[in-house]
Short mmCIF file of C-alpha atoms and ligand atoms in Angstrom, two decimals:
data_model
loop_
_atom_site.label_atom_id
_atom_site.label_comp_id
_atom_site.label_asym_id
_atom_site.label_seq_id
_atom_site.Cartn_x
_atom_site.Cartn_y
_atom_site.Cartn_z
CA MET A 1 191.32 98.93 -32.46
CA VAL A 2 187.49 99.43 -32.96
CA GLY A 3 185.15 100.16 -29.92
CA ALA A 4 182.71 103.46 -29.30
CA ASN A 5 185.16 105.00 -26.90
CA ILE A 6 184.87 108.75 -27.54
CA GLN A 7 187.65 109.79 -25.32
CA ALA A 8 189.99 107.30 -26.78
CA ALA A 9 189.62 109.28 -29.66
CA ILE A 10 190.08 112.38 -29.42
CA SER A 11 193.25 111.83 -27.24
CA HIS A 12 194.47 109.69 -30.80
CA LEU A 13 193.36 112.76 -32.92
CA GLN A 14 195.42 115.68 -30.47
CA GLN A 15 198.50 113.51 -30.54
CA GLY A 16 198.62 113.68 -34.32
CA HIS A 17 197.37 110.27 -35.15
CA LEU A 18 194.08 108.83 -37.25
CA VAL A 19 190.92 107.85 -36.44
CA ALA A 20 187.89 106.43 -38.40
CA ILE A 21 184.80 108.24 -37.67
CA PRO A 22 181.17 107.31 -38.55
CA THR A 23 179.27 108.91 -40.27
CA GLU A 24 175.85 109.25 -42.14
CA THR A 25 177.42 108.71 -45.87
CA VAL A 26 180.44 106.28 -44.96
CA TYR A 27 182.95 105.95 -42.57
CA GLY A 28 185.75 109.03 -42.66
CA LEU A 29 189.67 108.47 -41.82
CA ALA A 30 190.32 111.61 -39.99
CA ALA A 31 192.78 113.65 -38.45
CA ASN A 32 193.16 117.24 -37.19
CA ALA A 33 193.07 118.88 -40.19
CA PHE A 34 195.28 122.17 -38.53
CA ASN A 35 198.01 120.01 -38.66
CA PRO A 36 199.66 119.22 -41.67
CA GLU A 37 201.83 116.31 -40.53
CA ALA A 38 198.82 114.30 -39.22
CA VAL A 39 197.17 114.99 -42.40
CA ALA A 40 199.53 113.38 -44.80
CA GLN A 41 199.56 110.80 -43.03
CA ILE A 42 195.87 110.53 -44.27
CA PHE A 43 197.36 110.42 -47.73
CA ALA A 44 199.86 107.85 -47.48
CA VAL A 45 197.47 105.15 -45.57
CA LYS A 46 194.98 105.68 -48.60
CA ASN A 47 197.55 105.96 -51.50
CA ARG A 48 195.24 108.82 -52.54
CA PRO A 49 197.13 110.48 -54.62
CA ALA A 50 198.19 114.58 -52.99
CA PHE A 51 195.89 116.49 -55.73
CA ASN A 52 192.67 114.68 -54.49
CA PRO A 53 191.87 117.36 -51.76
CA LEU A 54 189.93 116.90 -48.76
CA ILE A 55 186.76 117.65 -46.87
CA ILE A 56 186.55 119.46 -43.58
CA HIS A 57 184.34 118.25 -40.77
CA THR A 58 182.71 119.84 -37.75
CA ASN A 59 179.96 120.37 -35.60
CA ASN A 60 178.40 123.97 -36.87
CA LEU A 61 178.20 126.90 -39.08
CA SER A 62 179.84 129.28 -36.55
CA ARG A 63 182.96 127.81 -35.94
CA LEU A 64 183.72 127.52 -39.39
CA GLN A 65 183.15 131.69 -39.12
CA GLU A 66 185.50 131.52 -36.57
CA TRP A 67 188.06 129.45 -38.59
CA GLY A 68 188.07 132.90 -40.85
CA LEU A 69 185.96 131.18 -43.82
CA ASN A 70 183.11 133.45 -44.93
CA LEU A 71 180.01 131.71 -45.86
CA PRO A 72 177.96 132.36 -48.84
CA GLU A 73 174.12 133.27 -48.83
CA LYS A 74 172.68 130.60 -50.94
CA MET A 75 175.79 127.91 -48.69
CA LEU A 76 173.47 129.35 -45.26
CA GLN A 77 169.75 128.59 -47.27
CA LEU A 78 170.89 124.78 -48.21
CA ALA A 79 172.84 124.54 -44.95
CA ALA A 80 169.37 125.54 -42.94
CA HIS A 81 167.70 122.57 -44.60
CA PHE A 82 170.46 119.93 -44.83
CA SER A 83 173.02 120.60 -42.37
CA PRO A 84 174.06 118.22 -40.35
CA GLY A 85 173.77 116.32 -43.23
CA PRO A 86 175.47 114.46 -46.47
CA LEU A 87 176.12 118.02 -48.12
CA THR A 88 179.47 119.70 -48.29
CA TYR A 89 180.19 123.17 -49.24
CA VAL A 90 183.05 124.31 -51.36
CA ILE A 91 184.35 127.49 -50.79
CA PRO A 92 187.03 129.91 -51.32
CA LYS A 93 189.81 128.92 -48.21
CA SER A 94 191.23 131.16 -45.17
CA ASP A 95 194.59 131.14 -44.25
CA VAL A 96 194.27 128.92 -41.22
CA ILE A 97 193.34 125.62 -43.34
CA PRO A 98 196.56 124.20 -44.77
CA ASP A 99 197.39 123.51 -48.20
CA ILE A 100 197.62 120.19 -47.78
CA VAL A 101 194.09 119.56 -47.07
CA THR A 102 192.87 121.60 -50.16
CA ALA A 103 195.51 119.68 -52.46
CA GLY A 104 197.13 123.43 -53.15
CA THR A 105 194.09 125.08 -54.12
CA GLN A 106 191.95 128.14 -52.62
CA ALA A 107 189.42 126.20 -52.04
CA VAL A 108 188.04 124.45 -49.17
CA ALA A 109 184.75 121.61 -49.08
CA VAL A 110 183.42 121.78 -45.44
CA ARG A 111 180.79 119.29 -44.15
CA ILE A 112 179.07 119.16 -41.00
CA PRO A 113 177.97 115.01 -40.75
CA ASN A 114 175.25 113.88 -39.52
CA HIS A 115 175.74 111.39 -36.69
CA PRO A 116 175.39 111.79 -32.96
CA LEU A 117 179.41 110.35 -31.90
CA THR A 118 180.62 112.46 -34.35
CA LEU A 119 178.95 115.18 -34.14
CA ASP A 120 179.52 114.82 -30.16
CA LEU A 121 183.30 113.95 -31.20
CA LEU A 122 183.75 117.56 -33.02
CA SER A 123 182.10 119.22 -30.87
CA LYS A 124 184.57 118.15 -28.25
CA LEU A 125 187.81 118.84 -30.59
CA ASP A 126 189.15 122.39 -31.04
CA PHE A 127 190.02 121.80 -34.82
CA PRO A 128 188.14 120.49 -37.73
CA LEU A 129 188.89 117.27 -38.66
CA ALA A 130 189.96 116.28 -42.61
CA ALA A 131 188.07 113.21 -44.02
CA PRO A 132 188.06 111.43 -47.01
CA SER A 133 186.76 107.89 -47.18
CA ALA A 134 188.56 105.06 -44.60
CA ASN A 135 189.21 102.61 -47.88
CA PRO A 136 192.22 102.71 -50.28
CA SER A 137 192.36 104.98 -52.89
CA GLY A 138 189.62 103.20 -55.45
CA TYR A 139 187.89 100.71 -53.55
CA VAL A 140 184.65 100.94 -52.84
CA SER A 141 183.85 103.42 -49.41
CA PRO A 142 183.11 101.79 -46.08
CA THR A 143 179.78 101.30 -44.34
CA THR A 144 180.73 99.69 -41.17
CA ALA A 145 183.72 99.94 -38.43
CA GLN A 146 184.09 96.22 -39.85
CA HIS A 147 185.13 96.89 -43.09
CA VAL A 148 187.45 99.92 -42.45
CA ASN A 149 188.91 96.67 -39.59
CA GLN A 150 189.23 94.73 -42.31
CA GLN A 151 191.11 97.49 -45.04
CA LEU A 152 193.08 99.46 -42.86
CA GLY A 153 192.85 97.78 -39.07
CA HIS A 154 196.82 97.05 -38.89
CA VAL A 155 197.75 101.03 -39.63
CA ILE A 156 195.13 103.03 -37.62
CA PRO A 157 195.31 102.94 -34.13
CA TYR A 158 191.43 103.37 -33.53
CA ILE A 159 187.93 102.83 -35.05
CA LEU A 160 184.84 104.62 -34.14
CA ASP A 161 182.10 102.27 -34.40
CA GLY A 162 178.63 104.12 -34.97
CA GLY A 163 177.12 101.28 -36.64
CA ALA A 164 175.97 101.02 -40.23
CA CYS A 165 175.88 104.32 -42.23
CA GLU A 166 172.61 105.51 -42.65
CA VAL A 167 172.93 107.24 -46.19
CA GLY A 168 175.76 104.92 -47.42
CA LEU A 169 176.86 107.41 -50.42
CA GLU A 170 179.06 109.95 -50.40
CA SER A 171 178.29 113.58 -49.74
CA THR A 172 176.72 115.34 -52.57
CA ILE A 173 179.17 118.34 -53.26
CA ILE A 174 178.52 121.84 -54.10
CA SER A 175 181.04 124.56 -55.40
CA PHE A 176 180.12 128.47 -54.46
CA LEU A 177 182.98 129.45 -56.25
CA ASP A 178 181.12 130.88 -59.21
CA HIS A 179 178.36 133.27 -59.54
CA THR A 180 176.17 130.34 -59.96
CA PRO A 181 176.55 127.15 -57.75
CA THR A 182 177.52 124.13 -59.29
CA LEU A 183 177.16 120.61 -58.22
CA LEU A 184 180.39 118.53 -58.17
CA ARG A 185 179.71 114.65 -57.16
CA HIS A 186 176.37 113.72 -56.96
CA GLY A 187 175.38 112.37 -53.18
CA GLY A 188 172.87 112.08 -50.60
CA VAL A 189 171.40 114.93 -50.82
CA THR A 190 169.86 114.97 -54.45
CA LEU A 191 169.80 117.99 -57.07
CA GLU A 192 166.23 117.70 -56.78
CA GLN A 193 166.10 118.96 -53.40
CA ILE A 194 168.80 121.18 -53.39
CA GLU A 195 166.95 122.69 -56.32
CA GLN A 196 163.91 123.54 -54.25
CA VAL A 197 166.07 125.89 -51.83
CA ILE A 198 167.90 127.56 -53.83
CA GLY A 199 167.03 127.42 -57.59
CA LYS A 200 168.48 126.39 -60.66
CA ILE A 201 172.72 125.37 -60.04
CA ILE A 202 174.78 123.74 -62.38
CA ASP A 203 174.98 120.13 -63.07
CA LYS A 204 178.26 119.44 -63.95
CA PRO A 205 179.38 115.85 -61.84
CA GLY A 206 183.40 115.52 -62.67
CA GLN A 207 184.45 118.17 -61.59
CA SER A 208 185.77 117.23 -58.38
CA GLY A 209 188.68 115.29 -57.58
CA ASP A 210 188.01 111.72 -57.83
CA ASP A 211 186.44 112.77 -61.60
CA ILE A 212 190.16 114.78 -62.60
CA LEU A 213 191.13 110.68 -61.75
CA THR A 214 189.03 109.22 -63.95
CA ASP A 215 188.16 111.53 -66.79
CA ASN A 216 191.43 113.43 -66.90
CA PRO A 217 194.54 111.24 -66.12
CA VAL A 218 197.23 113.09 -65.48
CA ALA A 219 199.29 111.28 -67.69
CA PRO A 220 197.83 108.55 -70.82
CA GLY A 221 197.35 104.99 -69.11
CA GLN A 222 196.79 106.19 -65.84
CA LEU A 223 192.84 106.64 -65.87
CA ALA A 224 191.78 105.13 -62.63
CA LYS A 225 188.82 103.29 -61.43
CA HIS A 226 186.80 104.36 -58.44
CA TYR A 227 184.48 102.69 -55.87
CA ALA A 228 186.22 99.98 -58.06
CA THR A 229 185.53 96.04 -57.06
CA LYS A 230 188.02 93.79 -58.04
CA HIS A 231 185.60 91.80 -60.01
CA LEU A 232 184.85 93.13 -63.49
CA LEU A 233 181.73 94.95 -63.12
CA ILE A 234 179.58 96.17 -66.11
CA HIS A 235 177.24 99.00 -65.62
CA ASP A 236 173.75 98.41 -68.05
CA ASP A 237 171.05 96.00 -68.86
CA PRO A 238 171.83 92.97 -67.69
CA ALA A 239 169.51 90.25 -69.98
CA LEU A 240 172.25 91.96 -72.56
CA HIS A 241 175.08 90.07 -70.88
CA PHE A 242 174.40 87.15 -69.47
CA ASN A 243 175.08 84.95 -72.67
CA LYS A 244 178.90 86.02 -72.49
CA PHE A 245 179.66 84.46 -69.09
CA ASN A 246 178.99 81.29 -67.43
CA PRO A 247 176.02 82.58 -65.45
CA LEU A 248 177.07 80.08 -62.97
CA LYS A 249 179.36 82.53 -61.58
CA THR A 250 177.67 85.42 -62.96
CA ALA A 251 176.20 87.66 -59.98
CA VAL A 252 173.84 90.77 -60.46
CA ILE A 253 173.45 93.73 -58.19
CA SER A 254 169.65 94.62 -59.46
CA PHE A 255 167.24 97.48 -57.70
CA LYS A 256 163.95 95.21 -57.56
CA THR A 257 164.09 93.09 -60.53
CA ILE A 258 164.50 89.25 -60.05
CA TYR A 259 166.82 87.77 -62.86
CA THR A 260 166.54 83.68 -62.73
CA GLN A 261 169.27 83.70 -64.60
CA VAL A 262 171.72 82.94 -62.28
CA PRO A 263 171.51 81.13 -58.88
CA PRO A 264 170.25 83.37 -56.40
CA GLN A 265 172.66 83.26 -53.69
CA PHE A 266 174.59 85.59 -56.65
CA GLN A 267 171.72 88.13 -57.07
CA PHE A 268 171.47 91.35 -55.01
CA ILE A 269 167.98 92.55 -54.81
CA LEU A 270 169.02 96.05 -53.14
CA SER A 271 165.20 97.33 -52.45
CA SER A 272 162.62 94.66 -53.87
CA LYS A 273 159.83 97.68 -52.66
CA GLY A 274 161.58 100.19 -54.93
CA ASN A 275 163.00 102.75 -52.72
CA LEU A 276 166.03 104.23 -53.59
CA ALA A 277 167.29 105.22 -49.72
CA GLU A 278 167.25 102.10 -49.34
CA ALA A 279 169.41 100.60 -52.22
CA ALA A 280 171.61 103.60 -51.67
CA GLN A 281 171.79 102.12 -48.10
CA LYS A 282 173.05 98.68 -49.09
CA LEU A 283 175.33 99.19 -52.31
CA PHE A 284 178.64 99.92 -51.02
CA ALA A 285 178.35 96.58 -48.85
CA VAL A 286 176.65 94.69 -51.39
CA MET A 287 179.43 95.35 -53.98
CA ARG A 288 182.39 94.58 -51.17
CA LEU A 289 180.64 91.03 -50.33
CA VAL A 290 180.46 90.16 -54.41
CA ASP A 291 183.88 91.11 -54.27
CA THR A 292 184.60 88.20 -51.83
CA MET A 293 182.55 85.49 -53.76
CA GLU A 294 184.06 82.89 -56.64
CA VAL A 295 182.14 84.95 -59.77
CA ASP A 296 183.64 86.12 -62.95
CA VAL A 297 181.52 89.19 -63.93
CA ILE A 298 178.88 91.59 -61.48
CA LEU A 299 176.35 92.76 -63.45
CA ALA A 300 174.94 95.91 -62.41
CA GLU A 301 171.63 97.74 -63.55
CA LYS A 302 171.31 101.20 -64.79
CA PHE A 303 168.84 102.68 -61.85
CA PRO A 304 166.36 105.58 -62.53
CA ASP A 305 168.04 108.40 -63.42
CA GLU A 306 166.04 110.98 -60.72
CA GLY A 307 166.89 111.42 -57.16
CA LEU A 308 169.85 109.14 -55.15
CA GLY A 309 169.73 107.24 -58.47
CA LYS A 310 172.03 109.47 -60.06
CA ALA A 311 174.04 109.29 -57.31
CA ILE A 312 173.59 105.06 -57.42
CA ASN A 313 174.37 104.88 -61.27
CA ASP A 314 177.43 107.86 -60.62
CA ARG A 315 179.20 104.99 -58.41
CA LEU A 316 178.63 101.99 -60.68
CA LYS A 317 179.51 103.91 -63.89
CA ARG A 318 183.03 104.73 -61.94
CA ALA A 319 183.22 101.08 -60.47
CA SER A 320 182.95 100.04 -64.31
CA VAL A 321 185.99 102.19 -65.34
CA ILE A 322 188.47 99.50 -67.05
P1 AMP B 1 186.07 111.39 -49.71
O1 AMP B 1 185.92 111.97 -48.88
O2 AMP B 1 187.24 109.69 -50.19
O3 AMP B 1 184.87 111.56 -50.96
O4 AMP B 1 186.97 112.34 -51.13
C1 AMP B 1 186.11 113.88 -51.15
C2 AMP B 1 186.04 114.79 -52.45
O5 AMP B 1 185.63 115.99 -52.38
C3 AMP B 1 186.51 114.57 -53.21
O6 AMP B 1 186.20 114.06 -54.47
C4 AMP B 1 187.36 115.65 -53.47
O7 AMP B 1 188.04 115.79 -54.70
C5 AMP B 1 186.18 116.74 -52.93
N1 AMP B 1 187.18 117.63 -52.62
C6 AMP B 1 187.48 117.75 -51.46
N2 AMP B 1 188.19 119.35 -51.51
C7 AMP B 1 187.73 119.46 -52.69
C8 AMP B 1 187.81 121.22 -53.31
N3 AMP B 1 188.46 121.93 -52.50
N4 AMP B 1 187.38 121.71 -54.40
C9 AMP B 1 186.84 120.28 -55.25
N5 AMP B 1 186.28 119.39 -54.70
C10 AMP B 1 186.83 118.90 -53.71
MG1 MG B 2 186.79 108.33 -50.83
#
């Protein structure tokens, strides 16, 4: 069921059920992080590999400390600027966090999401919510309650509808496990913004679980696609590929350029003003929409390699893995 009733969401979560929740990044598939059976359902419903850990969400930093977590100084500096917001911190775990949440590792990822409905929900719970994106593992993340309902509506009891996600891309993940903080995934807070607050960090995307799947498959042949559309997606200059496909069955996702080679209804310009935040906000909804159309291929431009463009390129690159 889709609705905006916080009491219904609370009641389901307290009973160990799953609830989809809105955040500013993407919709999450949430369970009581302290209840291993509830968390196990997240992995089952998403068909998520057990070695890919989950982010836990709460409404303020002091609650993390109450749950025995030590918050590094540089994390606190960043949190003063970006929490609540699209930044996830990886820190040493405490005993109250079940192993299933961290996939057996000694580190936990924590985030304070910036969405009024979900902050209200979190403030009324006496446990954090473990929540990955509310999509089958490997597919594009959902940015509306309807996206969640289309794919998972039949298997989860409640979807809390908080409207369209404002950021539209997953959170940035930064690890504090080593001496110098390390960026594990590009996302809603940019590398430039982080370095303005705490100075140089190590930029090493490819170290979080998502990338373990793409870059280091457990066994040969298990190379998994991520954020993947069902249609073939090519992440490159579209002009180099038009001659290889039937133009009447080719879609283009571009930043601001118009491509007259393909029919107008197959052209998706993410921000005619050239605004990366607007492009990020629209990206996943457009990928889902194109996937419902009768096309053979999606040609997606390379976005400027700066600010949110890095996260957009990361998602498109992983969608293009065959
Ligand atoms: P999702 O919410 O679907 O984007 O998935 C959560 C992301 O956080 C995945 O990329 C996980 O690999 C990453 N993550 C969660 N916990 C940890 C952790 N302890 N260390 C590193 N990455 C993590
Ligand atoms: Mg995900």
